[in-house]
Short mmCIF file of C-alpha atoms in Angstrom, two decimals:
data_model
loop_
_atom_site.label_atom_id
_atom_site.label_comp_id
_atom_site.label_asym_id
_atom_site.label_seq_id
_atom_site.Cartn_x
_atom_site.Cartn_y
_atom_site.Cartn_z
CA PHE A 1 3.78 1.61 18.28
CA ILE A 2 3.57 -2.19 17.79
CA LEU A 3 -0.11 -2.18 18.82
CA PHE A 4 -0.88 0.65 16.40
CA PHE A 5 1.03 -1.20 13.69
CA MET A 6 -1.13 -4.28 14.24
CA VAL A 7 -4.60 -2.73 14.57
CA ASN A 8 -4.35 -0.17 11.76
CA PRO A 9 -5.39 -2.14 8.63
CA LEU A 10 -3.50 0.21 6.31
CA LEU A 11 -0.23 -0.42 8.13
CA SER A 12 -0.61 -3.82 9.71
CA MET A 13 -0.33 -5.99 6.60
CA PRO A 14 -2.96 -8.37 8.06
CA MET A 15 -1.78 -11.41 6.13
CA ASP A 16 1.84 -11.10 7.29
CA TRP A 17 1.40 -13.12 10.47
CA ASP A 18 5.05 -14.15 10.39
CA LEU A 19 6.02 -10.49 10.81
CA PHE A 20 4.22 -10.32 14.15
CA SER A 21 5.76 -13.54 15.41
CA LEU A 22 9.22 -11.95 15.48
CA PRO A 23 8.74 -10.02 18.77
CA THR A 24 7.74 -13.32 20.43
CA LEU A 25 11.39 -14.39 20.73
CA ILE A 26 12.21 -11.23 22.67
CA LEU A 27 9.13 -11.53 24.86
CA LEU A 28 9.77 -15.20 25.67
CA THR A 29 13.38 -14.48 26.59
CA PHE A 30 12.25 -11.65 28.84
CA LEU A 31 9.60 -13.86 30.49
CA MET A 32 12.04 -16.72 31.16
CA THR A 33 14.50 -14.29 32.73
CA LEU A 34 11.77 -12.80 34.89
CA VAL A 35 10.48 -16.17 36.13
CA LYS A 36 13.98 -17.30 37.11
CA GLN A 37 14.38 -14.23 39.28
CA ILE A 38 11.16 -14.89 41.23
CA GLU A 39 11.85 -16.36 44.64
CA HIS A 40 8.44 -16.39 46.29
CA LEU A 41 6.42 -19.52 45.63
CA GLU A 42 3.11 -17.68 45.93
CA ILE A 43 3.95 -15.45 43.01
CA LYS A 44 5.11 -18.47 41.02
CA ASN A 45 1.77 -20.18 41.60
CA ILE A 46 -0.07 -17.09 40.43
CA LEU A 47 2.05 -17.00 37.30
CA HIS A 48 1.44 -20.68 36.66
CA LYS A 49 -2.30 -20.25 36.94
CA THR A 50 -2.20 -17.15 34.75
CA SER A 51 -0.13 -18.98 32.17
CA LEU A 52 -2.66 -21.84 32.15
CA ALA A 53 -5.51 -19.37 31.65
CA LEU A 54 -3.68 -17.69 28.79
CA ALA A 55 -2.92 -21.07 27.25
CA LEU A 56 -6.65 -21.71 26.97
CA LEU A 57 -6.86 -18.76 24.62
CA VAL A 58 -4.73 -20.68 22.14
CA ILE A 59 -7.26 -23.50 21.80
CA PRO A 60 -9.54 -21.64 19.31
CA MET A 61 -6.52 -20.99 17.08
CA PHE A 62 -5.70 -24.70 16.92
CA TRP A 63 -9.35 -25.60 16.36
CA VAL A 64 -9.73 -23.16 13.46
CA ASN A 65 -6.55 -24.35 11.78
CA ALA A 66 -7.48 -28.00 12.23
CA ASN A 67 -10.96 -27.58 10.73
CA LYS A 68 -11.12 -27.12 6.94
CA LYS A 69 -14.46 -25.36 6.93
CA ALA A 70 -13.50 -23.03 9.79
CA ILE A 71 -10.16 -22.04 8.28
CA SER A 72 -11.73 -21.57 4.84
CA TYR A 73 -14.35 -19.13 6.10
CA ARG A 74 -11.85 -17.45 8.43
CA LEU A 75 -9.40 -16.80 5.56
CA GLU A 76 -12.28 -15.57 3.41
CA SER A 77 -13.40 -13.00 5.99
CA VAL A 78 -9.84 -11.87 6.69
CA ASN A 79 -9.06 -11.31 3.03
CA ILE A 80 -12.33 -9.52 2.33
CA HIS A 81 -11.13 -7.11 5.02
CA VAL A 82 -7.70 -7.04 3.38
CA PHE A 83 -9.26 -6.14 0.02
CA LYS A 84 -11.12 -3.23 1.59
CA THR A 85 -8.03 -1.92 3.38
CA TYR A 86 -4.52 -3.14 2.65
CA TYR A 87 -5.61 -4.61 -0.73
CA GLN A 88 -2.46 -6.47 -1.79
CA HIS A 89 -2.63 -10.27 -2.19
CA SER A 90 -6.34 -10.22 -1.34
CA SER A 91 -7.77 -11.91 -4.44
CA TYR A 92 -5.10 -14.62 -4.41
CA ASN A 93 -5.80 -15.45 -0.77
CA ILE A 94 -9.57 -15.32 -1.23
CA LEU A 95 -9.23 -17.93 -3.98
CA ASN A 96 -7.00 -19.99 -1.69
CA ALA A 97 -9.64 -19.82 1.03
CA LEU A 98 -12.36 -20.98 -1.36
CA SER A 99 -10.21 -23.76 -2.80
CA ILE A 100 -9.96 -25.46 0.60
CA LEU A 101 -13.60 -26.56 0.11
CA ASN A 102 -13.65 -26.68 -3.70
CA LYS A 103 -15.16 -30.16 -4.03
CA ASP A 104 -18.65 -28.64 -4.04
CA MET A 105 -18.39 -26.33 -7.05
CA GLU A 106 -21.89 -24.91 -6.65
CA THR A 107 -21.09 -23.78 -3.10
CA TYR A 108 -17.81 -22.39 -4.40
CA LYS A 109 -19.66 -20.33 -7.01
CA LYS A 110 -22.25 -19.06 -4.53
CA ARG A 111 -19.58 -17.99 -2.07
CA LYS A 112 -17.70 -16.23 -4.88
CA GLU A 113 -20.87 -14.45 -6.05
CA ALA A 114 -21.45 -13.17 -2.51
CA ILE A 115 -17.84 -11.99 -2.28
CA LEU A 116 -18.02 -10.22 -5.64
CA LYS A 117 -21.21 -8.47 -4.60
CA GLU A 118 -19.74 -7.35 -1.27
CA LEU A 119 -16.50 -6.08 -2.82
CA GLU A 120 -18.01 -4.39 -5.88
CA PRO A 121 -18.48 -0.99 -4.15
CA TYR A 122 -14.76 -1.01 -3.30
CA ALA A 123 -13.55 -2.01 -6.77
CA ILE A 124 -12.19 0.63 -9.14
CA LYS A 125 -12.90 0.27 -12.83
CA GLY A 126 -9.94 0.50 -15.16
CA LYS A 127 -7.22 -0.38 -12.66
CA ASP A 128 -8.44 -3.02 -10.21
CA ASP A 129 -6.51 -6.17 -11.08
CA LYS A 130 -7.55 -7.93 -7.85
CA TYR A 131 -11.29 -7.63 -8.50
CA ALA A 132 -10.75 -8.51 -12.18
CA ASN A 133 -8.89 -11.64 -11.08
CA LEU A 134 -11.87 -12.75 -8.95
CA LEU A 135 -14.22 -12.18 -11.90
CA MET A 136 -11.91 -14.11 -14.20
CA ASP A 137 -11.81 -17.09 -11.83
CA GLN A 138 -15.60 -17.14 -11.76
CA ALA A 139 -15.69 -16.87 -15.56
CA TYR A 140 -13.39 -19.89 -15.92
CA ILE A 141 -15.73 -21.97 -13.79
CA TYR A 142 -18.67 -21.20 -16.09
CA MET A 143 -16.45 -21.75 -19.13
CA ASN A 144 -15.49 -25.22 -17.93
CA GLN A 145 -19.17 -25.98 -17.30
CA GLY A 146 -20.07 -25.00 -20.87
CA ASN A 147 -21.95 -21.82 -19.93
CA TYR A 148 -20.13 -19.63 -22.45
CA GLN A 149 -22.53 -16.69 -22.23
CA GLU A 150 -22.04 -16.28 -18.50
CA ALA A 151 -18.29 -16.85 -18.86
CA ARG A 152 -18.14 -14.12 -21.52
CA ARG A 153 -20.22 -11.71 -19.38
CA LEU A 154 -17.95 -12.12 -16.37
CA ALA A 155 -14.76 -11.93 -18.45
CA LEU A 156 -15.95 -8.73 -20.15
CA GLN A 157 -16.78 -7.30 -16.74
CA GLY A 158 -13.29 -8.24 -15.59
CA TYR A 159 -11.87 -6.47 -18.64
CA ASP A 160 -13.69 -3.29 -17.59
CA TYR A 161 -11.99 -3.41 -14.21
CA TYR A 162 -8.51 -4.23 -15.55
CA PRO A 163 -7.93 -4.44 -19.32
CA ASN A 164 -4.31 -5.56 -18.96
CA LEU A 165 -5.14 -8.92 -17.39
CA ASP A 166 -4.15 -10.91 -20.48
CA LYS A 167 -5.36 -14.27 -19.24
CA ASN A 168 -8.82 -12.78 -18.85
CA THR A 169 -8.66 -11.32 -22.37
CA GLN A 170 -7.71 -14.76 -23.64
CA LEU A 171 -10.85 -16.11 -21.99
CA ILE A 172 -12.96 -13.53 -23.88
CA VAL A 173 -11.40 -14.77 -27.13
CA GLN A 174 -12.19 -18.39 -26.22
CA ALA A 175 -15.78 -17.57 -25.26
CA GLY A 176 -16.20 -15.53 -28.46
CA PHE A 177 -15.10 -18.52 -30.49
CA GLN A 178 -17.56 -20.85 -28.77
CA LEU A 179 -20.40 -18.36 -29.23
CA GLN A 180 -19.36 -17.49 -32.80
CA TYR A 181 -18.87 -13.83 -31.90
CA TYR A 182 -16.07 -13.71 -34.41
CA GLU A 183 -15.70 -9.95 -34.75
CA GLU A 184 -15.39 -9.57 -30.99
CA MET A 185 -13.03 -12.53 -30.92
CA TYR A 186 -10.81 -10.86 -33.52
CA GLN A 187 -10.67 -7.48 -31.77
CA PHE A 188 -9.55 -9.00 -28.49
CA ALA A 189 -7.17 -11.44 -30.22
CA LYS A 190 -5.57 -8.46 -31.94
CA GLY A 191 -5.04 -6.84 -28.54
CA LEU A 192 -3.31 -9.97 -27.26
CA MET A 193 -1.14 -9.98 -30.38
CA HIS A 194 0.06 -6.45 -29.64
CA ARG A 195 0.94 -7.60 -26.11
CA ALA A 196 2.51 -10.85 -27.41
CA TYR A 197 0.44 -12.99 -25.04
CA PRO A 198 1.00 -15.82 -24.29
CA ASP A 199 3.94 -15.53 -26.70
CA ASP A 200 4.67 -13.68 -29.93
CA VAL A 201 4.24 -16.59 -32.35
CA LEU A 202 1.06 -18.02 -30.85
CA SER A 203 -0.60 -14.63 -30.38
CA ARG A 204 -0.02 -13.74 -34.04
CA LYS A 205 -1.38 -17.06 -35.27
CA VAL A 206 -4.48 -16.74 -33.07
CA ALA A 207 -5.03 -13.26 -34.49
CA ILE A 208 -4.77 -14.66 -38.03
CA GLN A 209 -7.27 -17.38 -37.18
CA ALA A 210 -9.66 -14.89 -35.59
CA ALA A 211 -9.39 -12.57 -38.60
CA LEU A 212 -10.25 -15.46 -40.91
CA TYR A 213 -13.29 -16.39 -38.81
CA ALA A 214 -14.39 -12.75 -38.87
CA GLU A 215 -13.90 -12.75 -42.67
CA ARG A 216 -11.39 -9.95 -42.37
CA TYR A 217 -9.19 -11.39 -45.08
CA HIS A 218 -7.25 -8.19 -45.74
CA ASP A 219 -6.39 -7.92 -42.03
CA ALA A 220 -5.36 -11.57 -42.00
CA LEU A 221 -3.03 -10.94 -44.96
CA ILE A 222 -1.43 -7.95 -43.21
CA ILE A 223 -0.81 -10.02 -40.07
CA CYS A 224 0.64 -12.85 -42.20
CA GLU A 225 3.04 -10.45 -43.91
CA SER A 226 4.11 -8.96 -40.58
CA PHE A 227 4.55 -12.47 -39.16
CA LEU A 228 6.72 -13.63 -42.07
CA GLU A 229 8.94 -10.59 -41.81
CA LYS A 230 9.93 -11.83 -38.37
CA TYR A 231 9.55 -15.58 -38.94
CA PRO A 232 10.22 -16.10 -42.68
CA TYR A 233 10.55 -19.89 -42.52
CA ASP A 234 7.08 -20.67 -41.16
CA ASP A 235 5.53 -22.78 -43.94
CA PHE A 236 2.09 -22.79 -42.30
CA VAL A 237 1.69 -19.01 -42.38
CA ARG A 238 3.28 -18.86 -45.86
CA THR A 239 0.55 -21.22 -47.10
CA ILE A 240 -2.18 -19.03 -45.59
CA LYS A 241 -0.64 -15.91 -47.13
CA LYS A 242 -0.45 -17.54 -50.56
CA ARG A 243 -4.10 -18.58 -50.46
CA LEU A 244 -5.16 -15.12 -49.30
CA ILE A 245 -3.28 -13.46 -52.14
CA ASN A 246 -4.77 -15.88 -54.68
CA LYS A 247 -8.20 -15.67 -53.00
CA ASP A 248 -8.23 -19.44 -53.02
CA LYS A 249 -11.40 -20.62 -51.25
CA LEU A 250 -11.17 -17.88 -48.64
CA GLY A 251 -13.90 -19.30 -46.44
CA GLU A 252 -12.01 -22.58 -46.07
CA ILE A 253 -8.58 -21.24 -45.23
CA VAL A 254 -9.37 -21.22 -41.52
CA TYR A 255 -9.73 -25.01 -41.59
CA LEU A 256 -5.95 -25.27 -42.12
CA PHE A 257 -5.68 -24.68 -38.38
CA TYR A 258 -7.29 -28.07 -37.75
CA GLU A 259 -5.20 -30.18 -40.13
#
């Protein structure tokens, strides 16, 4: 049963190594008891030699764990397998594996691209948060490097695989702002507002700002009114509402966010 539990990827929980270390205590106790009961020296010598031979099998484990490159690629391969089978925790651990050697960002990106390509046939659009998380991480790298088009492409792809990954949606909003895709920016900002991400106040204000950039002044006014019903003492939003009602230099209202 234990062997089946370990070799079947759907049952073995491949990343839960600590789970499989538990039987070791029982096995060691049994082995110590057995050795103490052995009286013949010849058998003891055989056991000693066998134990030495088995101990040599441990050397690769120590070498892998002591070598950053080896452990990075080992964790990557294990968690690619985990993604294809057990699935849980896979994207998080793949990113951990890559981060061990993250000083070379170009290598990091190339490894991630290869992983995304390999895992794409196994990803499920609409409900695959693990694959969306890998795409989002790649998008953030391009965003930080100033490649907003590629960041937007990857983030939108991530949205297709899991639309409820709010941090990824926030990245689409940020990329839309940088690229002046204001209508797209507003639509996604409005979605974040409905989900109150990252919090209710900030998400509403970002939606107001996006609506102003998209020149959706009526929508901006509606959001302001809804905001003030819940937070009536916010002077900043009250000022925006007043200027929208009076149609006071509508195109310049958005600059209040930078004062």
